[in-house]
């Protein structure tokens, strides 16, 4: 029913703001002192809310256009990236919600994007890796086909990116062994 905080020692609720009206699939994130959360449904009406946390919690902004329902937003350097399931990516100011850019990249996305260095990675359900610049200006860096689909968010550890498709595990980068 909303965005809330629990005391980690007792499990008791510290504060709550009842602003979520639909199902939540993605995870909330923290960016620039705000809690960023998404809500939606398969039929539309998705939105992103930014909440100033605390005893007097309040909504700072709301984004209703091409808001993700499944992919978790990512943030870096004051920028918030929203990867909508239907292949539209938006970059907004994390503090204000002001739109910097919004681009249709195609495909359907059920995985969450990740940021590595200055690059934003998203993988479509058909297995296409899309790499964008994690910057205030839109820049498509590249695309690569994995050869089969995925619904798994990639992860990075020890200088390697791991991508699990429906039947393979790819390890990219790092030193050869």
XYZ file of C-alpha atoms in Angstrom:
177
model
C 0.000 0.000 0.000
C 2.930 2.337 -0.021
C 6.546 3.127 0.692
C 7.638 2.517 4.266
C 10.643 1.949 6.528
C 11.159 -0.596 9.262
C 13.456 -0.398 12.269
C 16.128 -3.057 11.559
C 16.472 -3.870 15.264
C 12.804 -4.368 16.105
C 11.046 -4.832 12.764
C 8.557 -2.116 13.742
C 7.355 0.340 11.178
C 9.103 3.718 11.446
C 7.128 5.604 8.788
C 4.808 4.957 5.861
C 3.484 6.874 2.874
C 0.477 5.104 1.254
C 1.028 6.065 -2.406
C 1.311 2.697 -4.170
C -2.031 1.716 -5.694
C -1.061 -1.277 -7.840
C 1.244 -4.278 -7.725
C 4.974 -3.773 -7.221
C 7.401 -6.081 -9.019
C 10.668 -4.134 -9.036
C 12.762 -3.257 -6.005
C 12.874 0.251 -4.543
C 16.197 2.067 -4.779
C 17.797 5.013 -2.966
C 19.119 7.934 -4.991
C 20.030 11.452 -3.856
C 18.321 10.899 -0.506
C 15.057 9.768 -2.127
C 13.357 6.379 -2.208
C 12.423 5.580 -5.819
C 9.653 2.999 -6.266
C 7.581 1.696 -9.171
C 4.100 0.243 -9.417
C 1.875 -0.917 -12.222
C 0.010 -3.707 -13.893
C 0.289 -5.664 -17.086
C -2.562 -3.528 -18.436
C -0.858 -0.156 -17.950
C -1.149 2.751 -15.559
C 2.437 2.279 -14.358
C 4.180 5.042 -12.458
C 7.394 5.855 -10.609
C 7.321 7.783 -7.341
C 10.149 9.542 -5.540
C 9.672 9.820 -1.794
C 11.499 11.978 0.721
C 11.822 9.473 3.588
C 11.276 10.151 7.272
C 8.590 10.769 9.863
C 7.116 13.434 7.561
C 7.591 11.375 4.374
C 6.248 13.040 1.262
C 6.070 12.473 -2.478
C 8.618 14.607 -4.336
C 7.639 13.689 -7.894
C 5.774 11.110 -9.975
C 6.548 9.869 -13.500
C 3.662 8.327 -15.446
C 5.031 8.233 -19.010
C 6.724 4.956 -20.058
C 7.288 4.023 -16.416
C 8.697 0.543 -15.807
C 6.588 -2.095 -14.093
C 9.044 -5.029 -13.939
C 12.596 -3.637 -14.436
C 14.096 -1.964 -11.360
C 15.349 1.583 -12.052
C 19.071 2.320 -11.695
C 20.788 5.558 -10.724
C 24.246 7.050 -10.915
C 25.676 10.546 -10.604
C 22.333 12.250 -10.043
C 20.740 10.505 -13.029
C 17.888 8.012 -12.828
C 17.427 5.511 -15.672
C 14.006 3.960 -16.281
C 13.925 0.955 -18.622
C 10.291 0.400 -19.658
C 9.311 -3.186 -20.570
C 8.286 -2.175 -24.082
C 11.762 -0.996 -25.110
C 11.741 2.666 -24.116
C 14.507 4.048 -21.914
C 14.309 7.363 -20.057
C 16.951 9.375 -18.243
C 15.691 11.818 -15.623
C 17.189 14.017 -12.959
C 17.060 11.842 -9.834
C 16.245 14.802 -7.525
C 13.527 16.465 -9.585
C 12.252 13.909 -12.105
C 13.004 16.338 -14.964
C 13.371 14.432 -18.248
C 16.762 14.594 -19.956
C 15.989 12.090 -22.729
C 13.633 9.286 -23.699
C 14.411 6.900 -26.575
C 12.726 3.877 -28.130
C 15.342 1.143 -28.421
C 12.970 -1.691 -29.353
C 12.429 -5.131 -27.886
C 10.728 -6.313 -24.713
C 12.587 -6.220 -21.406
C 11.804 -8.254 -18.289
C 15.299 -8.003 -16.807
C 16.536 -4.994 -14.855
C 19.279 -2.811 -16.308
C 22.656 -2.479 -14.629
C 25.301 0.239 -14.717
C 28.973 -0.663 -15.033
C 31.309 2.319 -15.090
C 29.779 4.782 -17.533
C 27.660 2.228 -19.403
C 24.045 1.136 -18.982
C 23.286 -2.484 -19.958
C 19.868 -3.947 -20.679
C 19.017 -7.383 -22.065
C 15.817 -8.055 -23.982
C 13.786 -11.203 -23.473
C 14.975 -12.373 -26.917
C 18.604 -12.107 -25.744
C 19.781 -8.838 -27.269
C 22.227 -6.908 -25.073
C 21.763 -3.153 -25.512
C 24.506 -0.846 -24.243
C 23.830 2.859 -23.712
C 25.949 5.643 -22.250
C 24.917 6.222 -18.627
C 24.867 9.956 -19.230
C 22.652 13.025 -19.492
C 22.838 12.768 -23.304
C 21.461 9.742 -25.154
C 24.074 7.591 -26.855
C 23.654 4.054 -28.170
C 27.020 2.337 -27.749
C 26.179 -1.055 -29.176
C 23.985 -4.141 -29.482
C 24.898 -7.823 -29.288
C 22.786 -10.965 -29.744
C 23.253 -13.777 -27.223
C 21.538 -16.336 -29.431
C 18.709 -17.135 -27.019
C 16.392 -15.411 -24.591
C 16.719 -14.498 -20.947
C 14.672 -13.186 -18.072
C 17.659 -12.819 -15.729
C 19.347 -9.571 -14.752
C 23.099 -9.667 -15.422
C 25.543 -9.309 -12.541
C 29.150 -8.188 -12.228
C 31.833 -9.625 -9.967
C 35.619 -9.646 -10.108
C 35.749 -7.673 -13.348
C 33.409 -10.085 -15.135
C 29.807 -9.748 -16.262
C 27.681 -12.861 -15.900
C 24.623 -13.309 -18.094
C 22.316 -16.303 -17.741
C 20.157 -17.165 -20.737
C 17.566 -19.935 -20.805
C 20.274 -22.617 -21.229
C 23.707 -20.950 -20.961
C 25.805 -18.904 -18.559
C 28.071 -16.352 -20.220
C 31.123 -14.869 -18.480
C 32.363 -11.704 -20.173
C 35.496 -9.698 -19.419
C 38.170 -10.274 -16.833
C 41.434 -12.077 -17.415
C 41.618 -15.377 -19.279
C 42.467 -18.413 -17.176
